[in-house]
mmCIF file of N, CA and C in Angstrom:
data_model
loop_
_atom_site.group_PDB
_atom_site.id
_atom_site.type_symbol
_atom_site.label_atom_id
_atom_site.label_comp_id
_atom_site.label_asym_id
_atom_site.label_seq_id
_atom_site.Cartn_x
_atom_site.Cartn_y
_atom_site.Cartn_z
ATOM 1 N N UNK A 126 106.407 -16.169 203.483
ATOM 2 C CA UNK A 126 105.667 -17.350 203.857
ATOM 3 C C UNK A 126 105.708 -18.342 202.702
ATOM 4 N N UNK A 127 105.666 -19.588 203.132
ATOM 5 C CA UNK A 127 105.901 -20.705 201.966
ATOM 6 C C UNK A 127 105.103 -21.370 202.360
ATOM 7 N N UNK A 128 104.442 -21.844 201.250
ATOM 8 C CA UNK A 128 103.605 -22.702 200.998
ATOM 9 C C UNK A 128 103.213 -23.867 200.036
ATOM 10 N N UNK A 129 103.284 -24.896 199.674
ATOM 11 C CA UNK A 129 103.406 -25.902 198.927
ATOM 12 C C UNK A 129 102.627 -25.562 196.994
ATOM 13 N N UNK A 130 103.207 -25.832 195.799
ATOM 14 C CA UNK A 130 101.723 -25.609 195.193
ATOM 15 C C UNK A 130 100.321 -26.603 195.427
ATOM 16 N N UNK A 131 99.734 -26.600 195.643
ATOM 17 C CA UNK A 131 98.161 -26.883 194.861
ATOM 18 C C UNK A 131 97.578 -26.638 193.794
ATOM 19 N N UNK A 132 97.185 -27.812 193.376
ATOM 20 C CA UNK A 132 96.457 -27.753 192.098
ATOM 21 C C UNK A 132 95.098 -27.513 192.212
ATOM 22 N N UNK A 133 94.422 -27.316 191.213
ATOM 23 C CA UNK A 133 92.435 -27.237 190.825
ATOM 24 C C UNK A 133 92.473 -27.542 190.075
ATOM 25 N N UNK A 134 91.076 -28.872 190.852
ATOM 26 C CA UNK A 134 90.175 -29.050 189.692
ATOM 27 C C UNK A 134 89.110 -28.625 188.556
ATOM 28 N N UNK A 135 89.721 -29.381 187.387
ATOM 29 C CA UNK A 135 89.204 -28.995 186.066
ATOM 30 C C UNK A 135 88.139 -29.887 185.764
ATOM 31 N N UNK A 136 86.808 -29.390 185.791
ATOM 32 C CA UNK A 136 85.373 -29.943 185.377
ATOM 33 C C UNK A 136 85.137 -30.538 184.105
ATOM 34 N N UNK A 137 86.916 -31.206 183.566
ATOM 35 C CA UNK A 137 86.525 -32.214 182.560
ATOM 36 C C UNK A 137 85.496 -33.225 182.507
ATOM 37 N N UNK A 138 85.073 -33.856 183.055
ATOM 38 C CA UNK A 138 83.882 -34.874 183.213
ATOM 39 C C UNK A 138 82.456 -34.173 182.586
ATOM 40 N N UNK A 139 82.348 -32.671 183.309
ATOM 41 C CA UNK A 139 81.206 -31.798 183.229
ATOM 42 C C UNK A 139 81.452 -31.464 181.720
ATOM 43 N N UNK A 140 82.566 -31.225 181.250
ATOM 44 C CA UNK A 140 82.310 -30.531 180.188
ATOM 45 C C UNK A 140 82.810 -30.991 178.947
ATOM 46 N N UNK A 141 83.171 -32.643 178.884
ATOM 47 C CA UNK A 141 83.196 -33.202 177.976
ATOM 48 C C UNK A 141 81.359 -33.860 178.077
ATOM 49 N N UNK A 142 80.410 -34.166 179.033
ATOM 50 C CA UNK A 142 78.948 -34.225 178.706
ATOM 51 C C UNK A 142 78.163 -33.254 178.356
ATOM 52 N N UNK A 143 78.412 -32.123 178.602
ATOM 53 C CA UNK A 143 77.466 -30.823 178.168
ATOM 54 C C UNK A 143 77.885 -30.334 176.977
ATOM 55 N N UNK A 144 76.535 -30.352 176.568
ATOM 56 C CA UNK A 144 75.924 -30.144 175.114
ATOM 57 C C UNK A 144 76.989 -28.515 174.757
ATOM 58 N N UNK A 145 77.019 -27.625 176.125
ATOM 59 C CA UNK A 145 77.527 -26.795 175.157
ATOM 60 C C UNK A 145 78.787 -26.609 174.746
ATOM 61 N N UNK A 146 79.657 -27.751 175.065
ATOM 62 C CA UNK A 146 80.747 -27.940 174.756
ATOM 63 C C UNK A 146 81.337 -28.922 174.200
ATOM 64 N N UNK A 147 80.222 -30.130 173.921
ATOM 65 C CA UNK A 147 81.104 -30.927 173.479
ATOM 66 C C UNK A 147 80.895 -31.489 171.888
ATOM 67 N N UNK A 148 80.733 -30.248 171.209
ATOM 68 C CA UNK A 148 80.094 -30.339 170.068
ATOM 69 C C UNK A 148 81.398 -31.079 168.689
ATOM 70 N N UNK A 149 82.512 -30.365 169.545
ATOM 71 C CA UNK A 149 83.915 -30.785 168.391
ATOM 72 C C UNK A 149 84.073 -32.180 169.043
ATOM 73 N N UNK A 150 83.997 -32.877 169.760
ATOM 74 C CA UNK A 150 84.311 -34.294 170.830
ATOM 75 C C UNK A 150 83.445 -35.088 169.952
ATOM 76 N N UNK A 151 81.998 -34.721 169.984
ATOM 77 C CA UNK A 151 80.883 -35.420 169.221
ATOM 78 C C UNK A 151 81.636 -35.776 167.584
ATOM 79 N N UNK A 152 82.003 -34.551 166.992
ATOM 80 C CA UNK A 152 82.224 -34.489 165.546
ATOM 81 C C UNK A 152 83.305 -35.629 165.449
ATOM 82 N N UNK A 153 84.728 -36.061 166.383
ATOM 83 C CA UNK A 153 85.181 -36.024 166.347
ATOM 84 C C UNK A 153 85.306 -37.842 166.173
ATOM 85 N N UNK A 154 84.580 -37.958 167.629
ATOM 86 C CA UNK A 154 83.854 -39.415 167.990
ATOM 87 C C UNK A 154 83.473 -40.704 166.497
ATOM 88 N N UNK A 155 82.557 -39.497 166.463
ATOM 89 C CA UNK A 155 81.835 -40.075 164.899
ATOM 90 C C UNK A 155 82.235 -39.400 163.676
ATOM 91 N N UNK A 156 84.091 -39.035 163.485
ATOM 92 C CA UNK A 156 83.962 -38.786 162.189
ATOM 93 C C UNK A 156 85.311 -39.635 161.032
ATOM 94 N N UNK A 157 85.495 -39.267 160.758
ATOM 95 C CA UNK A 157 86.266 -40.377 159.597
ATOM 96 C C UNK A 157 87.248 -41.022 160.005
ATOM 97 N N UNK A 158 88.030 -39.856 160.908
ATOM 98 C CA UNK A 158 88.940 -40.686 161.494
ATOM 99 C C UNK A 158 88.892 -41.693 162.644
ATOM 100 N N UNK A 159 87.867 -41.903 163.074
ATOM 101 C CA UNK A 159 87.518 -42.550 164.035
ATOM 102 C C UNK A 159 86.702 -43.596 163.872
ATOM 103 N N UNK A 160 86.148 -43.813 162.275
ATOM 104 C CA UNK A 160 85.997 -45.238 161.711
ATOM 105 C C UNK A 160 87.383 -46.116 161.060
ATOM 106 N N UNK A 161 88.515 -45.319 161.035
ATOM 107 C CA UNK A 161 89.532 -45.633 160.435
ATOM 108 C C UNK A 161 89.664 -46.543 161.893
ATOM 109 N N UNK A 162 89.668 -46.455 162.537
ATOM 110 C CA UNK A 162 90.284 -47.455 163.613
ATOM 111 C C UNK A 162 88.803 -48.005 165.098
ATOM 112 N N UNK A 163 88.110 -47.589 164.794
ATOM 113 C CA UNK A 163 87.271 -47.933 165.996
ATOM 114 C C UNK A 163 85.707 -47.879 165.463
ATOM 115 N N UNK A 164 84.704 -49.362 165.624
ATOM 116 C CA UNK A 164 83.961 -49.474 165.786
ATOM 117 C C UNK A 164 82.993 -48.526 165.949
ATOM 118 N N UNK A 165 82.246 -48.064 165.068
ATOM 119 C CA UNK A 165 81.294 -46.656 165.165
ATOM 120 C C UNK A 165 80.303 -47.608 166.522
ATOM 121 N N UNK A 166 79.612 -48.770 166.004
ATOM 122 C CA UNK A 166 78.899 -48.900 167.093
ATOM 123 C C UNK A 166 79.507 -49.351 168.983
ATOM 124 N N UNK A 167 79.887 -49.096 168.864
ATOM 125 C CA UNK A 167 81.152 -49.520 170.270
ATOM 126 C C UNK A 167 81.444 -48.182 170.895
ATOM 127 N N UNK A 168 81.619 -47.127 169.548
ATOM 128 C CA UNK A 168 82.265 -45.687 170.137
ATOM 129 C C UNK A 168 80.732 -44.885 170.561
ATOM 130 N N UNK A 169 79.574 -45.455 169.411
ATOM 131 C CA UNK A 169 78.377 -44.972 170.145
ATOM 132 C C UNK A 169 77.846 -45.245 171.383
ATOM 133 N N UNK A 170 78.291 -46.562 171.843
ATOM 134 C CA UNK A 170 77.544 -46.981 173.558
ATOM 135 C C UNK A 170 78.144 -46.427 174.309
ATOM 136 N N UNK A 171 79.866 -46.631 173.946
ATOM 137 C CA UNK A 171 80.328 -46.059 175.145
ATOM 138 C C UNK A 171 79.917 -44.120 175.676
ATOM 139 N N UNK A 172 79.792 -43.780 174.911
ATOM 140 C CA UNK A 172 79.434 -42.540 174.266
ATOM 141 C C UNK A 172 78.239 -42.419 175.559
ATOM 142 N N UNK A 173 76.797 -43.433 174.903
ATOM 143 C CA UNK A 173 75.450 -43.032 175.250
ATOM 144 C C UNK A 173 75.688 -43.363 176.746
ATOM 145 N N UNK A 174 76.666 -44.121 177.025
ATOM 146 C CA UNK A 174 76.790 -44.688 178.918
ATOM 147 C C UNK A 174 77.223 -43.363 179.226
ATOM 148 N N UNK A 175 78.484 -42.795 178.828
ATOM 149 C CA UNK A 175 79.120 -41.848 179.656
ATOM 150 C C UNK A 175 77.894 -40.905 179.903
ATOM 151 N N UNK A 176 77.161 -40.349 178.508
ATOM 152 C CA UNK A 176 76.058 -39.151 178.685
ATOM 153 C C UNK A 176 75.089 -39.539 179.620
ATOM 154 N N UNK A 177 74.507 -40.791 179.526
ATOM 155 C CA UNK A 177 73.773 -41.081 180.469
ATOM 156 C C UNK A 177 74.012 -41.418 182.209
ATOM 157 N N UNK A 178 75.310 -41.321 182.241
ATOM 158 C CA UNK A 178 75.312 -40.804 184.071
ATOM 159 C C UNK A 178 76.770 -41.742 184.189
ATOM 160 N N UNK A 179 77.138 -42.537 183.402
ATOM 161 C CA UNK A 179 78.505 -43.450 183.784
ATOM 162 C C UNK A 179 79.296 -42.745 183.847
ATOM 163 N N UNK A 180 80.002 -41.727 185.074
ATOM 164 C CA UNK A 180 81.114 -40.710 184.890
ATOM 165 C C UNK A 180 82.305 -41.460 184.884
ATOM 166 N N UNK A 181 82.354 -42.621 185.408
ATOM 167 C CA UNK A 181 83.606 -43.236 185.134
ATOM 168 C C UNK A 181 84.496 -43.538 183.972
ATOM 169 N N UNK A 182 83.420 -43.430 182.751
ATOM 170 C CA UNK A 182 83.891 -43.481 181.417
ATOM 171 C C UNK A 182 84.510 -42.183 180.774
ATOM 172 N N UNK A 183 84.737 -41.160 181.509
ATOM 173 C CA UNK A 183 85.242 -40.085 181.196
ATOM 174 C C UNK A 183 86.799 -40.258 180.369
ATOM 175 N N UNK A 184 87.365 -40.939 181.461
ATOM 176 C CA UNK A 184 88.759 -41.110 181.066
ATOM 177 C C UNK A 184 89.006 -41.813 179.367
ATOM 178 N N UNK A 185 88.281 -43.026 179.525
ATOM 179 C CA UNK A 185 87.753 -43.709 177.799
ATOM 180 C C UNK A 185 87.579 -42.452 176.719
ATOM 181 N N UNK A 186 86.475 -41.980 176.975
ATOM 182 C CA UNK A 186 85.850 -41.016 176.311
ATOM 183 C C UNK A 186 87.257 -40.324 175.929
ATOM 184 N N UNK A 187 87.832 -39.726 176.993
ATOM 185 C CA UNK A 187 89.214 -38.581 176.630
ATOM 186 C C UNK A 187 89.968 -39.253 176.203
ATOM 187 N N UNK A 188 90.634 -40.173 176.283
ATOM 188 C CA UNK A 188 91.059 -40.946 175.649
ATOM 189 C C UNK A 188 91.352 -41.215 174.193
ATOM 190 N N UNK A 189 90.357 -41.463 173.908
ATOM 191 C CA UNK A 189 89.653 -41.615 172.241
ATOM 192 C C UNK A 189 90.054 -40.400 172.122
ATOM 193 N N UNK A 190 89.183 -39.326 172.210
ATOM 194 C CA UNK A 190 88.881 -38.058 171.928
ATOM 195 C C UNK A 190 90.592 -37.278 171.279
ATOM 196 N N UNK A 191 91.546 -37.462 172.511
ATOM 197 C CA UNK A 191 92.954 -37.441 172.374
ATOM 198 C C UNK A 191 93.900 -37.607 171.306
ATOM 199 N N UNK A 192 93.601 -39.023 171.125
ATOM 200 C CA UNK A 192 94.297 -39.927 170.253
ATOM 201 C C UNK A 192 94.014 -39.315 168.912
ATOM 202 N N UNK A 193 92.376 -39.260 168.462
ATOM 203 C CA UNK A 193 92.122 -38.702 166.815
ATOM 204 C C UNK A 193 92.540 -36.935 167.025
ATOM 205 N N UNK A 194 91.994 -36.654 167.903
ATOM 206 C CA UNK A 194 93.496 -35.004 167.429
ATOM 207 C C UNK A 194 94.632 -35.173 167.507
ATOM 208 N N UNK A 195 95.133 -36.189 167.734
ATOM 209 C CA UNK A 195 96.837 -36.112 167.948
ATOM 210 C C UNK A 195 97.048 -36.589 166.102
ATOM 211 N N UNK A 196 96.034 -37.662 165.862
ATOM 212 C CA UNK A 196 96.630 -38.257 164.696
ATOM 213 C C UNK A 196 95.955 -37.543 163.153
ATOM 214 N N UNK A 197 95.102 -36.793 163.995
ATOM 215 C CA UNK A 197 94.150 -35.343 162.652
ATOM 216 C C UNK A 197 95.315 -34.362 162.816
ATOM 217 N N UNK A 198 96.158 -34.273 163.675
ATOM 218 C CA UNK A 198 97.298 -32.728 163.560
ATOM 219 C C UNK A 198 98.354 -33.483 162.830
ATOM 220 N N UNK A 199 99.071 -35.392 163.146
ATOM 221 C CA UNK A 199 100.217 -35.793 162.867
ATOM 222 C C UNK A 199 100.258 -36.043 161.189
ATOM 223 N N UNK A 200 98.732 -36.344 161.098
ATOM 224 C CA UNK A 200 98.271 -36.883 159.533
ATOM 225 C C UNK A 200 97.409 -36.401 159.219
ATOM 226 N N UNK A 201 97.898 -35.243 158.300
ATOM 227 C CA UNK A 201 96.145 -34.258 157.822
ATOM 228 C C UNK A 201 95.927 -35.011 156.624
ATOM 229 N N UNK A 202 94.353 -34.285 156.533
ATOM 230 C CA UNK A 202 93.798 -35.095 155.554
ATOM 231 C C UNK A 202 94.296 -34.571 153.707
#
């Protein structure tokens, strides 16, 4: 029997806002490398919108989040 694949969804949204996971995201948000190029107060609102119920900002959020591990693995400190 054949059948097409299907994918599942991954509760990124859920678990880049919960506390018990998003403790390295937080560090990450607000830490050196992420004043090197982005507005601490800018990265904090968008931040306090997403936690506070804006799920649409998820993608932003990952985004960011992305970019400073790509450039904390390409350029260590």
């Amino acid at each position: 029997m054949y059948s097409e694949k299907v994918g599942f969804a991954v509760p990124v949204r859920k678990w880049l806002a919960d506390d018990k996971y998003n403790k390295n995201i937080k560090e990450s948000l607000f830490g050196d490398t992420s004043k090197k190029f982005f507005h601490e107060s800018e990265i904090k609102a968008l931040w306090e919108s997403y936690i506070n119920g804006e799920e649409n900002l998820w993608g932003r959020v990952y985004a960011i989040y992305a970019f400073l591990l790509w450039y904390d693995m390409k350029f260590p400190k």
